[in-house]
Amino acid sequence: MTSKIIFDHLKIYAYHGVLPEETIIGTYFILNVEIHADVWKATESDALNDTINYAEINTIIHEEMKIPSLLMEHVCGRIMRKIKDTFPQISFLSVKMTKTNPPMQGEMDGVSVYFEKKF
């Protein structure tokens, strides 16, 4: 059985970007994270050890977002590696990261990168 844990539109202020002003001013980023793992045992045991602790996932995401990077791709890679290292029972992981105010011409809701990996 596969279960999913989904972080939907986690909004974090951070300082990622290639341009110098992006690392000084910062902007909001929206993260969507999907995790697949067999956590069926928790439906019977009601024990945190039998599932993926999403509070820990939230902490990992926030810690990695605090580290300024040039590329959103790099941040996503760090988030995915840290989550998988912490919870090896994960069978699938995806991260979508959106920069809400990219320094580019035109009106938009943001620019996103998306990664997914099966394990």
mmCIF file of the C-alpha atoms, coordinates in Angstrom:
data_MODEL
# 
_entry.id   MODEL 
# 
loop_
_atom_site.group_PDB 
_atom_site.id 
_atom_site.type_symbol 
_atom_site.label_atom_id 
_atom_site.label_alt_id 
_atom_site.label_comp_id 
_atom_site.label_asym_id 
_atom_site.label_entity_id 
_atom_site.label_seq_id 
_atom_site.pdbx_PDB_ins_code 
_atom_site.Cartn_x 
_atom_site.Cartn_y 
_atom_site.Cartn_z 
_atom_site.occupancy 
_atom_site.B_iso_or_equiv 
_atom_site.pdbx_formal_charge 
_atom_site.auth_seq_id 
_atom_site.auth_comp_id 
_atom_site.auth_asym_id 
_atom_site.auth_atom_id 
_atom_site.pdbx_PDB_model_num 
ATOM 1   C CA . MET A 1 1   ? 0.000  0.000  0.000   1.00 0.00 ? 1   MET A CA 1 
ATOM 2   C CA . THR A 1 2   ? 1.155  3.518  -0.740  1.00 0.00 ? 2   THR A CA 1 
ATOM 3   C CA . SER A 1 3   ? 0.251  6.485  1.388   1.00 0.00 ? 3   SER A CA 1 
ATOM 4   C CA . LYS A 1 4   ? 0.875  10.116 0.515   1.00 0.00 ? 4   LYS A CA 1 
ATOM 5   C CA . ILE A 1 5   ? 1.889  13.031 2.682   1.00 0.00 ? 5   ILE A CA 1 
ATOM 6   C CA . ILE A 1 6   ? 1.490  16.344 0.889   1.00 0.00 ? 6   ILE A CA 1 
ATOM 7   C CA . PHE A 1 7   ? 2.667  19.816 1.806   1.00 0.00 ? 7   PHE A CA 1 
ATOM 8   C CA . ASP A 1 8   ? 0.442  22.179 -0.120  1.00 0.00 ? 8   ASP A CA 1 
ATOM 9   C CA . HIS A 1 9   ? 1.658  25.742 -0.730  1.00 0.00 ? 9   HIS A CA 1 
ATOM 10  C CA . LEU A 1 10  ? 4.140  26.085 2.126   1.00 0.00 ? 10  LEU A CA 1 
ATOM 11  C CA . LYS A 1 11  ? 5.104  29.778 2.028   1.00 0.00 ? 11  LYS A CA 1 
ATOM 12  C CA . ILE A 1 12  ? 8.631  30.713 3.177   1.00 0.00 ? 12  ILE A CA 1 
ATOM 13  C CA . TYR A 1 13  ? 10.564 33.981 2.876   1.00 0.00 ? 13  TYR A CA 1 
ATOM 14  C CA . ALA A 1 14  ? 14.107 33.294 1.656   1.00 0.00 ? 14  ALA A CA 1 
ATOM 15  C CA . TYR A 1 15  ? 17.100 34.739 -0.163  1.00 0.00 ? 15  TYR A CA 1 
ATOM 16  C CA . HIS A 1 16  ? 17.801 32.638 -3.265  1.00 0.00 ? 16  HIS A CA 1 
ATOM 17  C CA . GLY A 1 17  ? 18.790 34.000 -6.643  1.00 0.00 ? 17  GLY A CA 1 
ATOM 18  C CA . VAL A 1 18  ? 21.544 34.815 -9.096  1.00 0.00 ? 18  VAL A CA 1 
ATOM 19  C CA . LEU A 1 19  ? 21.198 38.593 -8.863  1.00 0.00 ? 19  LEU A CA 1 
ATOM 20  C CA . PRO A 1 20  ? 22.826 40.290 -5.863  1.00 0.00 ? 20  PRO A CA 1 
ATOM 21  C CA . GLU A 1 21  ? 19.602 42.078 -4.860  1.00 0.00 ? 21  GLU A CA 1 
ATOM 22  C CA . GLU A 1 22  ? 17.801 38.725 -4.558  1.00 0.00 ? 22  GLU A CA 1 
ATOM 23  C CA . THR A 1 23  ? 20.157 37.669 -1.789  1.00 0.00 ? 23  THR A CA 1 
ATOM 24  C CA . ILE A 1 24  ? 19.681 41.014 -0.006  1.00 0.00 ? 24  ILE A CA 1 
ATOM 25  C CA . ILE A 1 25  ? 15.967 41.733 -0.455  1.00 0.00 ? 25  ILE A CA 1 
ATOM 26  C CA . GLY A 1 26  ? 14.631 38.162 -0.693  1.00 0.00 ? 26  GLY A CA 1 
ATOM 27  C CA . THR A 1 27  ? 11.122 37.104 -1.643  1.00 0.00 ? 27  THR A CA 1 
ATOM 28  C CA . TYR A 1 28  ? 8.478  34.523 -0.840  1.00 0.00 ? 28  TYR A CA 1 
ATOM 29  C CA . PHE A 1 29  ? 8.825  31.005 -2.163  1.00 0.00 ? 29  PHE A CA 1 
ATOM 30  C CA . ILE A 1 30  ? 5.979  28.497 -2.320  1.00 0.00 ? 30  ILE A CA 1 
ATOM 31  C CA . LEU A 1 31  ? 6.835  24.833 -1.861  1.00 0.00 ? 31  LEU A CA 1 
ATOM 32  C CA . ASN A 1 32  ? 4.711  21.814 -2.677  1.00 0.00 ? 32  ASN A CA 1 
ATOM 33  C CA . VAL A 1 33  ? 6.137  18.520 -1.480  1.00 0.00 ? 33  VAL A CA 1 
ATOM 34  C CA . GLU A 1 34  ? 4.674  15.058 -2.049  1.00 0.00 ? 34  GLU A CA 1 
ATOM 35  C CA . ILE A 1 35  ? 5.954  11.983 -0.253  1.00 0.00 ? 35  ILE A CA 1 
ATOM 36  C CA . HIS A 1 36  ? 4.925  8.362  -0.863  1.00 0.00 ? 36  HIS A CA 1 
ATOM 37  C CA . ALA A 1 37  ? 5.607  5.669  1.723   1.00 0.00 ? 37  ALA A CA 1 
ATOM 38  C CA . ASP A 1 38  ? 3.855  2.701  3.215   1.00 0.00 ? 38  ASP A CA 1 
ATOM 39  C CA . VAL A 1 39  ? 2.626  4.032  6.551   1.00 0.00 ? 39  VAL A CA 1 
ATOM 40  C CA . TRP A 1 40  ? -0.398 1.734  6.833   1.00 0.00 ? 40  TRP A CA 1 
ATOM 41  C CA . LYS A 1 41  ? 0.858  0.385  10.170  1.00 0.00 ? 41  LYS A CA 1 
ATOM 42  C CA . ALA A 1 42  ? 0.166  3.798  11.743  1.00 0.00 ? 42  ALA A CA 1 
ATOM 43  C CA . THR A 1 43  ? -3.539 3.432  10.929  1.00 0.00 ? 43  THR A CA 1 
ATOM 44  C CA . GLU A 1 44  ? -3.665 0.645  13.494  1.00 0.00 ? 44  GLU A CA 1 
ATOM 45  C CA . SER A 1 45  ? -0.907 1.532  15.955  1.00 0.00 ? 45  SER A CA 1 
ATOM 46  C CA . ASP A 1 46  ? -1.503 5.298  16.280  1.00 0.00 ? 46  ASP A CA 1 
ATOM 47  C CA . ALA A 1 47  ? 2.268  5.530  16.813  1.00 0.00 ? 47  ALA A CA 1 
ATOM 48  C CA . LEU A 1 48  ? 4.396  8.321  15.362  1.00 0.00 ? 48  LEU A CA 1 
ATOM 49  C CA . ASN A 1 49  ? 7.247  5.858  14.757  1.00 0.00 ? 49  ASN A CA 1 
ATOM 50  C CA . ASP A 1 50  ? 5.053  4.023  12.238  1.00 0.00 ? 50  ASP A CA 1 
ATOM 51  C CA . THR A 1 51  ? 4.624  6.978  9.919   1.00 0.00 ? 51  THR A CA 1 
ATOM 52  C CA . ILE A 1 52  ? 6.574  9.860  8.373   1.00 0.00 ? 52  ILE A CA 1 
ATOM 53  C CA . ASN A 1 53  ? 6.783  12.701 10.876  1.00 0.00 ? 53  ASN A CA 1 
ATOM 54  C CA . TYR A 1 54  ? 5.645  15.644 8.770   1.00 0.00 ? 54  TYR A CA 1 
ATOM 55  C CA . ALA A 1 55  ? 6.748  18.097 11.477  1.00 0.00 ? 55  ALA A CA 1 
ATOM 56  C CA . GLU A 1 56  ? 10.304 16.849 10.871  1.00 0.00 ? 56  GLU A CA 1 
ATOM 57  C CA . ILE A 1 57  ? 9.821  17.273 7.125   1.00 0.00 ? 57  ILE A CA 1 
ATOM 58  C CA . ASN A 1 58  ? 8.669  20.848 7.746   1.00 0.00 ? 58  ASN A CA 1 
ATOM 59  C CA . THR A 1 59  ? 11.784 21.520 9.838   1.00 0.00 ? 59  THR A CA 1 
ATOM 60  C CA . ILE A 1 60  ? 14.048 20.103 7.108   1.00 0.00 ? 60  ILE A CA 1 
ATOM 61  C CA . ILE A 1 61  ? 12.425 22.311 4.476   1.00 0.00 ? 61  ILE A CA 1 
ATOM 62  C CA . HIS A 1 62  ? 12.755 25.429 6.628   1.00 0.00 ? 62  HIS A CA 1 
ATOM 63  C CA . GLU A 1 63  ? 16.399 24.661 7.494   1.00 0.00 ? 63  GLU A CA 1 
ATOM 64  C CA . GLU A 1 64  ? 17.351 24.181 3.853   1.00 0.00 ? 64  GLU A CA 1 
ATOM 65  C CA . MET A 1 65  ? 15.477 27.319 2.797   1.00 0.00 ? 65  MET A CA 1 
ATOM 66  C CA . LYS A 1 66  ? 17.593 29.351 5.254   1.00 0.00 ? 66  LYS A CA 1 
ATOM 67  C CA . ILE A 1 67  ? 20.758 28.542 3.267   1.00 0.00 ? 67  ILE A CA 1 
ATOM 68  C CA . PRO A 1 68  ? 21.065 31.128 0.458   1.00 0.00 ? 68  PRO A CA 1 
ATOM 69  C CA . SER A 1 69  ? 21.656 29.573 -2.959  1.00 0.00 ? 69  SER A CA 1 
ATOM 70  C CA . LEU A 1 70  ? 21.942 30.872 -6.492  1.00 0.00 ? 70  LEU A CA 1 
ATOM 71  C CA . LEU A 1 71  ? 19.580 28.285 -7.965  1.00 0.00 ? 71  LEU A CA 1 
ATOM 72  C CA . MET A 1 72  ? 16.214 26.946 -6.870  1.00 0.00 ? 72  MET A CA 1 
ATOM 73  C CA . GLU A 1 73  ? 17.319 23.638 -8.404  1.00 0.00 ? 73  GLU A CA 1 
ATOM 74  C CA . HIS A 1 74  ? 20.112 23.414 -5.848  1.00 0.00 ? 74  HIS A CA 1 
ATOM 75  C CA . VAL A 1 75  ? 17.749 24.106 -2.949  1.00 0.00 ? 75  VAL A CA 1 
ATOM 76  C CA . CYS A 1 76  ? 15.284 21.456 -4.160  1.00 0.00 ? 76  CYS A CA 1 
ATOM 77  C CA . GLY A 1 77  ? 18.095 18.918 -4.458  1.00 0.00 ? 77  GLY A CA 1 
ATOM 78  C CA . ARG A 1 78  ? 19.226 19.590 -0.897  1.00 0.00 ? 78  ARG A CA 1 
ATOM 79  C CA . ILE A 1 79  ? 15.668 19.317 0.425   1.00 0.00 ? 79  ILE A CA 1 
ATOM 80  C CA . MET A 1 80  ? 15.078 16.025 -1.388  1.00 0.00 ? 80  MET A CA 1 
ATOM 81  C CA . ARG A 1 81  ? 18.373 14.464 -0.261  1.00 0.00 ? 81  ARG A CA 1 
ATOM 82  C CA . LYS A 1 82  ? 17.851 15.472 3.370   1.00 0.00 ? 82  LYS A CA 1 
ATOM 83  C CA . ILE A 1 83  ? 14.267 14.169 3.450   1.00 0.00 ? 83  ILE A CA 1 
ATOM 84  C CA . LYS A 1 84  ? 15.253 10.838 1.862   1.00 0.00 ? 84  LYS A CA 1 
ATOM 85  C CA . ASP A 1 85  ? 18.273 10.457 4.163   1.00 0.00 ? 85  ASP A CA 1 
ATOM 86  C CA . THR A 1 86  ? 16.049 11.095 7.197   1.00 0.00 ? 86  THR A CA 1 
ATOM 87  C CA . PHE A 1 87  ? 13.240 8.788  6.038   1.00 0.00 ? 87  PHE A CA 1 
ATOM 88  C CA . PRO A 1 88  ? 14.714 5.958  3.931   1.00 0.00 ? 88  PRO A CA 1 
ATOM 89  C CA . GLN A 1 89  ? 11.303 4.224  3.713   1.00 0.00 ? 89  GLN A CA 1 
ATOM 90  C CA . ILE A 1 90  ? 10.125 6.892  1.239   1.00 0.00 ? 90  ILE A CA 1 
ATOM 91  C CA . SER A 1 91  ? 9.428  5.376  -2.198  1.00 0.00 ? 91  SER A CA 1 
ATOM 92  C CA . PHE A 1 92  ? 8.646  8.604  -4.101  1.00 0.00 ? 92  PHE A CA 1 
ATOM 93  C CA . LEU A 1 93  ? 9.391  12.259 -3.481  1.00 0.00 ? 93  LEU A CA 1 
ATOM 94  C CA . SER A 1 94  ? 8.540  15.403 -5.433  1.00 0.00 ? 94  SER A CA 1 
ATOM 95  C CA . VAL A 1 95  ? 9.298  19.049 -4.750  1.00 0.00 ? 95  VAL A CA 1 
ATOM 96  C CA . LYS A 1 96  ? 7.915  22.044 -6.610  1.00 0.00 ? 96  LYS A CA 1 
ATOM 97  C CA . MET A 1 97  ? 9.448  25.388 -5.670  1.00 0.00 ? 97  MET A CA 1 
ATOM 98  C CA . THR A 1 98  ? 8.019  28.686 -6.912  1.00 0.00 ? 98  THR A CA 1 
ATOM 99  C CA . LYS A 1 99  ? 9.715  32.068 -6.661  1.00 0.00 ? 99  LYS A CA 1 
ATOM 100 C CA . THR A 1 100 ? 6.778  34.437 -6.260  1.00 0.00 ? 100 THR A CA 1 
ATOM 101 C CA . ASN A 1 101 ? 8.435  37.643 -7.381  1.00 0.00 ? 101 ASN A CA 1 
ATOM 102 C CA . PRO A 1 102 ? 11.192 36.880 -9.886  1.00 0.00 ? 102 PRO A CA 1 
ATOM 103 C CA . PRO A 1 103 ? 13.090 39.933 -11.156 1.00 0.00 ? 103 PRO A CA 1 
ATOM 104 C CA . MET A 1 104 ? 11.844 39.671 -14.734 1.00 0.00 ? 104 MET A CA 1 
ATOM 105 C CA . GLN A 1 105 ? 9.577  41.597 -17.066 1.00 0.00 ? 105 GLN A CA 1 
ATOM 106 C CA . GLY A 1 106 ? 5.905  40.836 -17.108 1.00 0.00 ? 106 GLY A CA 1 
ATOM 107 C CA . GLU A 1 107 ? 3.247  40.014 -14.581 1.00 0.00 ? 107 GLU A CA 1 
ATOM 108 C CA . MET A 1 108 ? 3.207  36.479 -13.260 1.00 0.00 ? 108 MET A CA 1 
ATOM 109 C CA . ASP A 1 109 ? 2.422  34.483 -10.161 1.00 0.00 ? 109 ASP A CA 1 
ATOM 110 C CA . GLY A 1 110 ? 5.969  33.153 -10.156 1.00 0.00 ? 110 GLY A CA 1 
ATOM 111 C CA . VAL A 1 111 ? 8.513  30.865 -11.739 1.00 0.00 ? 111 VAL A CA 1 
ATOM 112 C CA . SER A 1 112 ? 8.764  27.241 -10.627 1.00 0.00 ? 112 SER A CA 1 
ATOM 113 C CA . VAL A 1 113 ? 11.091 24.274 -10.796 1.00 0.00 ? 113 VAL A CA 1 
ATOM 114 C CA . TYR A 1 114 ? 9.785  20.758 -10.225 1.00 0.00 ? 114 TYR A CA 1 
ATOM 115 C CA . PHE A 1 115 ? 11.629 17.544 -9.398  1.00 0.00 ? 115 PHE A CA 1 
ATOM 116 C CA . GLU A 1 116 ? 10.356 14.070 -8.715  1.00 0.00 ? 116 GLU A CA 1 
ATOM 117 C CA . LYS A 1 117 ? 12.179 10.845 -7.960  1.00 0.00 ? 117 LYS A CA 1 
ATOM 118 C CA . LYS A 1 118 ? 11.172 7.226  -7.389  1.00 0.00 ? 118 LYS A CA 1 
ATOM 119 C CA . PHE A 1 119 ? 13.277 5.178  -5.007  1.00 0.00 ? 119 PHE A CA 1 
# 
